[in-house]
PDB file of C-alpha atoms and ligand atoms in Angstrom:
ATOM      1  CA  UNK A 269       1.764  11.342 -18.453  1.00  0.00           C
ATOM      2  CA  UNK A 270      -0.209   9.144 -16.257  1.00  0.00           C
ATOM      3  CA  UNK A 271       1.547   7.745 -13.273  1.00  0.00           C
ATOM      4  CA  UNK A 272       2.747   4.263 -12.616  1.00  0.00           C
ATOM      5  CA  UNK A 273       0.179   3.602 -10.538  1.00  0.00           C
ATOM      6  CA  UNK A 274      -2.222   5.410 -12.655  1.00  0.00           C
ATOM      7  CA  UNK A 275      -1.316   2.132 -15.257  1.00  0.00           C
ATOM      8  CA  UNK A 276      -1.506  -0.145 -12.220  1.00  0.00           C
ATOM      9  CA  UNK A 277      -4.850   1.568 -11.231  1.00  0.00           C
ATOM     10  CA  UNK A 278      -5.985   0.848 -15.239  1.00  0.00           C
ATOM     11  CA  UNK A 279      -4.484  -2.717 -15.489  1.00  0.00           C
ATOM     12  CA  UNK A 280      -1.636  -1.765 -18.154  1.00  0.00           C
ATOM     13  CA  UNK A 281       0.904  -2.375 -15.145  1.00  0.00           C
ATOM     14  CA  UNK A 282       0.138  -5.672 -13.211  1.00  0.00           C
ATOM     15  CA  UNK A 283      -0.186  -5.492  -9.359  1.00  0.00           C
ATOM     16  CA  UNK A 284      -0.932  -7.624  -6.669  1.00  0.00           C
ATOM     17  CA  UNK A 285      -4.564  -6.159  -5.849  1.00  0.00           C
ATOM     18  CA  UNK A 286      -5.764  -6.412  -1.897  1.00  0.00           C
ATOM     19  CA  UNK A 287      -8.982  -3.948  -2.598  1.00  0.00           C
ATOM     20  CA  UNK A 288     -10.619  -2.153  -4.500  1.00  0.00           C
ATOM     21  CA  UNK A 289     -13.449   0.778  -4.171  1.00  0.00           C
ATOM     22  CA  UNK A 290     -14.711   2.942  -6.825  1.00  0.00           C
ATOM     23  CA  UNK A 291     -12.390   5.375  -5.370  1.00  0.00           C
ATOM     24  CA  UNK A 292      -9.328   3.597  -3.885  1.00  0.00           C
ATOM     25  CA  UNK A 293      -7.129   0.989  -4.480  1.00  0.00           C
ATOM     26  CA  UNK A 294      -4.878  -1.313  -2.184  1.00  0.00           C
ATOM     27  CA  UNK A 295      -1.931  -3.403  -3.546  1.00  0.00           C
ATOM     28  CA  UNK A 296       1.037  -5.104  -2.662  1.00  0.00           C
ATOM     29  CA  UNK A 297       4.412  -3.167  -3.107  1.00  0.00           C
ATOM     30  CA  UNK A 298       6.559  -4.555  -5.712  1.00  0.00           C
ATOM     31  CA  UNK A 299       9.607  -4.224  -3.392  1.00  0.00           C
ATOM     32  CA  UNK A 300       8.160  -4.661   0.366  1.00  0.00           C
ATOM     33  CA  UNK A 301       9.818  -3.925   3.299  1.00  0.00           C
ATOM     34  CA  UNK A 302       8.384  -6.964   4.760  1.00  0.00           C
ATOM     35  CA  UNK A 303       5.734  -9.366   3.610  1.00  0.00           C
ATOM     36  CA  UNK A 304       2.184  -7.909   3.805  1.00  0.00           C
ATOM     37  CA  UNK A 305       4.020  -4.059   2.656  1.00  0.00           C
ATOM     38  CA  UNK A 306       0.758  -2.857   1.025  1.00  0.00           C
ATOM     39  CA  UNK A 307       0.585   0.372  -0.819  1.00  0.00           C
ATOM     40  CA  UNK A 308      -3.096   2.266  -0.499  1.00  0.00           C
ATOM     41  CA  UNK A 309      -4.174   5.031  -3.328  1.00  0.00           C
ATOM     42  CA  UNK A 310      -6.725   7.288  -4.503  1.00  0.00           C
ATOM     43  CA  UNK A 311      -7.244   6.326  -7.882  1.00  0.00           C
ATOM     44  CA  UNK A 312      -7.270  10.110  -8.787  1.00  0.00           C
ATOM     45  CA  UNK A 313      -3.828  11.135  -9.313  1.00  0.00           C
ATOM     46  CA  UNK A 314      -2.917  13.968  -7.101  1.00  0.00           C
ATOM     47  CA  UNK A 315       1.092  14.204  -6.353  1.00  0.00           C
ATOM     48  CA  UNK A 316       1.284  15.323  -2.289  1.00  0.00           C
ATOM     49  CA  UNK A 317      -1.155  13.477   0.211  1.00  0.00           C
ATOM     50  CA  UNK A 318      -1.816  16.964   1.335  1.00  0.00           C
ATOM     51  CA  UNK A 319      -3.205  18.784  -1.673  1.00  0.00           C
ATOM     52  CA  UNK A 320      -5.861  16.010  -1.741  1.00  0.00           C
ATOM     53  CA  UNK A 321      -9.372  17.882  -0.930  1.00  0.00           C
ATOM     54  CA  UNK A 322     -10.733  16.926   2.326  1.00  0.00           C
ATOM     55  CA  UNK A 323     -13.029  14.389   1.823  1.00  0.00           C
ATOM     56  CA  UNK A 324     -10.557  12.155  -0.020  1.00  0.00           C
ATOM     57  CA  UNK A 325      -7.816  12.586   2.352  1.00  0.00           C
ATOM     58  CA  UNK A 326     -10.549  11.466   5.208  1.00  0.00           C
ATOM     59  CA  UNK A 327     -12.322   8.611   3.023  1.00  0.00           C
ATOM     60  CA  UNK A 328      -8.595   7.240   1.968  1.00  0.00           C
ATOM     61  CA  UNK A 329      -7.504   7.213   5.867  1.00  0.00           C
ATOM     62  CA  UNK A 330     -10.695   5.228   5.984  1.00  0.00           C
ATOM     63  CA  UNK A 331     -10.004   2.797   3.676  1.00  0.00           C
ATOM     64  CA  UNK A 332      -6.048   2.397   4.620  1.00  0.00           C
ATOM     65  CA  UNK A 333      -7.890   1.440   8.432  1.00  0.00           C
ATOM     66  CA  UNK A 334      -9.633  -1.322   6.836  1.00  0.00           C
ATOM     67  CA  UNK A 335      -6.691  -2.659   5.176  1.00  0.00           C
ATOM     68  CA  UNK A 336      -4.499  -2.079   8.093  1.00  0.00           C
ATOM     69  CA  UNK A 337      -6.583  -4.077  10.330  1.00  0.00           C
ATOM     70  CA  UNK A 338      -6.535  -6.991   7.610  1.00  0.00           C
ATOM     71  CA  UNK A 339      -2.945  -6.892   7.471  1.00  0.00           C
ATOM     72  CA  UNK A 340      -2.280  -7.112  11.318  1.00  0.00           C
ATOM     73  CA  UNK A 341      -4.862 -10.530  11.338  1.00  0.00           C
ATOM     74  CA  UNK A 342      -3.618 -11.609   8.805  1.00  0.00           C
ATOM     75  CA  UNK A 343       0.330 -11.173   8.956  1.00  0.00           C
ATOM     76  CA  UNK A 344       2.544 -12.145  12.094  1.00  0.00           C
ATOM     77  CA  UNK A 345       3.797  -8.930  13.695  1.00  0.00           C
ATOM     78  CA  UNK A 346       3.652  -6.174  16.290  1.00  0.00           C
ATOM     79  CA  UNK A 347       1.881  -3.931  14.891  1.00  0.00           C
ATOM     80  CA  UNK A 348       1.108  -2.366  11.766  1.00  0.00           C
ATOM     81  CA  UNK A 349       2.775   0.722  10.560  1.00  0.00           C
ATOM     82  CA  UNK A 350       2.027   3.861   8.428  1.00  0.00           C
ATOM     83  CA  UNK A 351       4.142   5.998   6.440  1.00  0.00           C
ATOM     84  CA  UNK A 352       3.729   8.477   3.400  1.00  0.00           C
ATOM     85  CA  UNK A 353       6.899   9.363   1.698  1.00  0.00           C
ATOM     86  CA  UNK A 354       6.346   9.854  -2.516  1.00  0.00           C
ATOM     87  CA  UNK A 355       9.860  10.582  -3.345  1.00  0.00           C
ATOM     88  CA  UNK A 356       9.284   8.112  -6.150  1.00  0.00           C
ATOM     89  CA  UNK A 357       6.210   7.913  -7.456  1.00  0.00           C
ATOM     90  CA  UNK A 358       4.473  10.888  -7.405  1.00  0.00           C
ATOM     91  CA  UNK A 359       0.882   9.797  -6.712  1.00  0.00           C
ATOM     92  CA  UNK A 360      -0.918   9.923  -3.492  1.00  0.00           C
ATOM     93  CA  UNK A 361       0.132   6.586  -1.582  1.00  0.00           C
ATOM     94  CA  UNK A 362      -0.117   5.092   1.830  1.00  0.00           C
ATOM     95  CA  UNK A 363       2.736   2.556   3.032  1.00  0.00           C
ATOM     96  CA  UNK A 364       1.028   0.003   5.330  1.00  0.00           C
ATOM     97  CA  UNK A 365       3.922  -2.495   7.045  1.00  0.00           C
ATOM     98  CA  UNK A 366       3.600  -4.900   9.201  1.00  0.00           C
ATOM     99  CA  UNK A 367       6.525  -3.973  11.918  1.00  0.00           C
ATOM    100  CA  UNK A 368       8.610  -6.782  14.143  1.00  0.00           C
ATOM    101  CA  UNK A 369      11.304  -3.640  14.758  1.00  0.00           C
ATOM    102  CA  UNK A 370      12.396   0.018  13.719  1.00  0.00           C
ATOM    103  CA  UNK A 371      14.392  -1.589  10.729  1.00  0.00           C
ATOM    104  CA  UNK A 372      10.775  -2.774   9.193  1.00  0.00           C
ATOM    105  CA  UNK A 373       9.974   1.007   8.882  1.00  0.00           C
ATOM    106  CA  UNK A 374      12.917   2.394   7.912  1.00  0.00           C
ATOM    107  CA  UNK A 375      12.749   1.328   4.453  1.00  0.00           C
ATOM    108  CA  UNK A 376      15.957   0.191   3.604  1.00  0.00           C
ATOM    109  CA  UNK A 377      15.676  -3.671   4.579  1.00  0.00           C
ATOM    110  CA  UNK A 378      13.915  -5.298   1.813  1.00  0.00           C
ATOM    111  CA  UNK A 379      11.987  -8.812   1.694  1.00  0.00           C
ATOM    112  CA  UNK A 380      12.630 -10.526  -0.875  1.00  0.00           C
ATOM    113  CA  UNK A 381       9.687 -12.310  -2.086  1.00  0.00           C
ATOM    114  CA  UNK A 382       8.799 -15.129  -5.361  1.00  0.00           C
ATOM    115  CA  UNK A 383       5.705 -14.763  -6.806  1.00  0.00           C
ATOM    116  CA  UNK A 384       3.689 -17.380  -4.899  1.00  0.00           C
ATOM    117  CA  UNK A 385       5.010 -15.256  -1.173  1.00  0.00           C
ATOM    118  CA  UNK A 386       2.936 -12.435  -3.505  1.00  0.00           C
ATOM    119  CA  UNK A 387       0.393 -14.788  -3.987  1.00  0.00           C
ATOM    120  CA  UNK A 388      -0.207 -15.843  -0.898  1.00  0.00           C
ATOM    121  CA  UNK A 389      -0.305 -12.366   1.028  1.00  0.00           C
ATOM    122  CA  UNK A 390      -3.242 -12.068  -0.825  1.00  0.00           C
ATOM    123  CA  UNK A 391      -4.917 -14.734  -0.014  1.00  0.00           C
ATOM    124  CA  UNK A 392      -4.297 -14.533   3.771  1.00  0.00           C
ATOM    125  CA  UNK A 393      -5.003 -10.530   3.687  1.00  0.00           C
ATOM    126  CA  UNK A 394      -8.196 -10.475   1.731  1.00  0.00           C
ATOM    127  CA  UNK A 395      -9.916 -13.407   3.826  1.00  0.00           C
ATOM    128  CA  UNK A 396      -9.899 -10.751   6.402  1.00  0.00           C
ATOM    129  CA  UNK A 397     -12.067  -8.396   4.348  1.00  0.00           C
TER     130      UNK A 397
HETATM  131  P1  LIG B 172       7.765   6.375  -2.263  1.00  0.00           P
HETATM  132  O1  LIG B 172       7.271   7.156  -3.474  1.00  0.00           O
HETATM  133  O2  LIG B 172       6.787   6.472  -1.104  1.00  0.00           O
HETATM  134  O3  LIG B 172       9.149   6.753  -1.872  1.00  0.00           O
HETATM  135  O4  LIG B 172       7.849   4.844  -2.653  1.00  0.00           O
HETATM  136  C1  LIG B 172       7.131   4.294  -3.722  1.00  0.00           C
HETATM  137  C2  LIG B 172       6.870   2.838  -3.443  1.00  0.00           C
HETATM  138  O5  LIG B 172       6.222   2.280  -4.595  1.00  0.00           O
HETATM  139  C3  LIG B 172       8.131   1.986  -3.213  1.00  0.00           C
HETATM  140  O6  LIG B 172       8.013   1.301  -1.967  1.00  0.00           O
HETATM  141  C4  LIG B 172       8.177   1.039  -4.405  1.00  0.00           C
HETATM  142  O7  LIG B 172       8.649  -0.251  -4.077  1.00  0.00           O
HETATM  143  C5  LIG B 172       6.723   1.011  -4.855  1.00  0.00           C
HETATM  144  N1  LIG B 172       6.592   0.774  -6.305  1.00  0.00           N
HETATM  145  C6  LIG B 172       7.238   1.438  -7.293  1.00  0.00           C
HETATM  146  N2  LIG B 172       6.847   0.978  -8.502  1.00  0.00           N
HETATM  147  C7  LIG B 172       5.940   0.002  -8.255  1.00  0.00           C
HETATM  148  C8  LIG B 172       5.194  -0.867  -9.116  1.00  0.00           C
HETATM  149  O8  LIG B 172       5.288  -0.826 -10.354  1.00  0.00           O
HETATM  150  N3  LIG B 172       4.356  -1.747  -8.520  1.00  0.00           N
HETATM  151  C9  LIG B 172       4.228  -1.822  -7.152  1.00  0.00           C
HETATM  152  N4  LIG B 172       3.366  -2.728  -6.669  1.00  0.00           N
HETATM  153  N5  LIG B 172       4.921  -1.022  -6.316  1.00  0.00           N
HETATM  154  C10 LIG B 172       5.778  -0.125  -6.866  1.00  0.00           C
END
């Protein structure tokens, strides 16, 4: 059964899209732990960031840096931070959050965010693409 973000990769499952390669994908997370939490995937669907072949792993490092460097112009904060966990959805993902303090990383903290916060994250991200 294809992933959820197999559906958000095909358009079945909405998502708040940053970027997009033939290859990878970068979209907001549906429940951030701060505003500007983007989530960064191969579109093929491989389960453990480390079973990806080499080139993949590399190119979607690549393309996370990109997006990462967006985020921090883009979003107030210290720094930006990068974590891969996929207890939940089991296809390859990078967390990129912007981080004011430990709690930011820690994933238990949520923002909660309308649809226009969405919206605009966006906006202000992708004008640094
Ligand atoms: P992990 O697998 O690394 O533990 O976490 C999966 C992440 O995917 C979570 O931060 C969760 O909020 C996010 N997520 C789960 N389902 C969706 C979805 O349908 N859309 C978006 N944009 N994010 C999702």
């Amino acid at each position: 059964m294809a992933s959820i973000f197999s559906k958000i990769i095909s358009g079945e499952i909405p998502s708040y899209k940053i970027a997009e390669t033939d290859d990878f994908l970068a979209f907001l997370d549906i429940n951030p732990n701060a505003k500007g939490h983007t989530l960064c995937i191969p579109k093929k669907e491989v389960n453990k960031i480390f079973d990806l072949d080499e080139t993949t792993y590399l190119n979607l490092m690549a393309f996370s840096r990109k997006v990462a460097i967006a985020i921090e112009k883009a979003i107030p904060c210290k720094r930006v931070g990068m974590s891969v966990v996929g207890l939940e959805v089991p296809h390859v993902h990078v967390h990129l959050i912007p981080l004011n303090s430990m709690e930011d990383i820690r994933f238990l903290n949520k923002a909660s965010l309308t649809p226009e916060d969405f919206q605009d994250t966006v906006k202000a991200i992708k004008a640094y693409l």
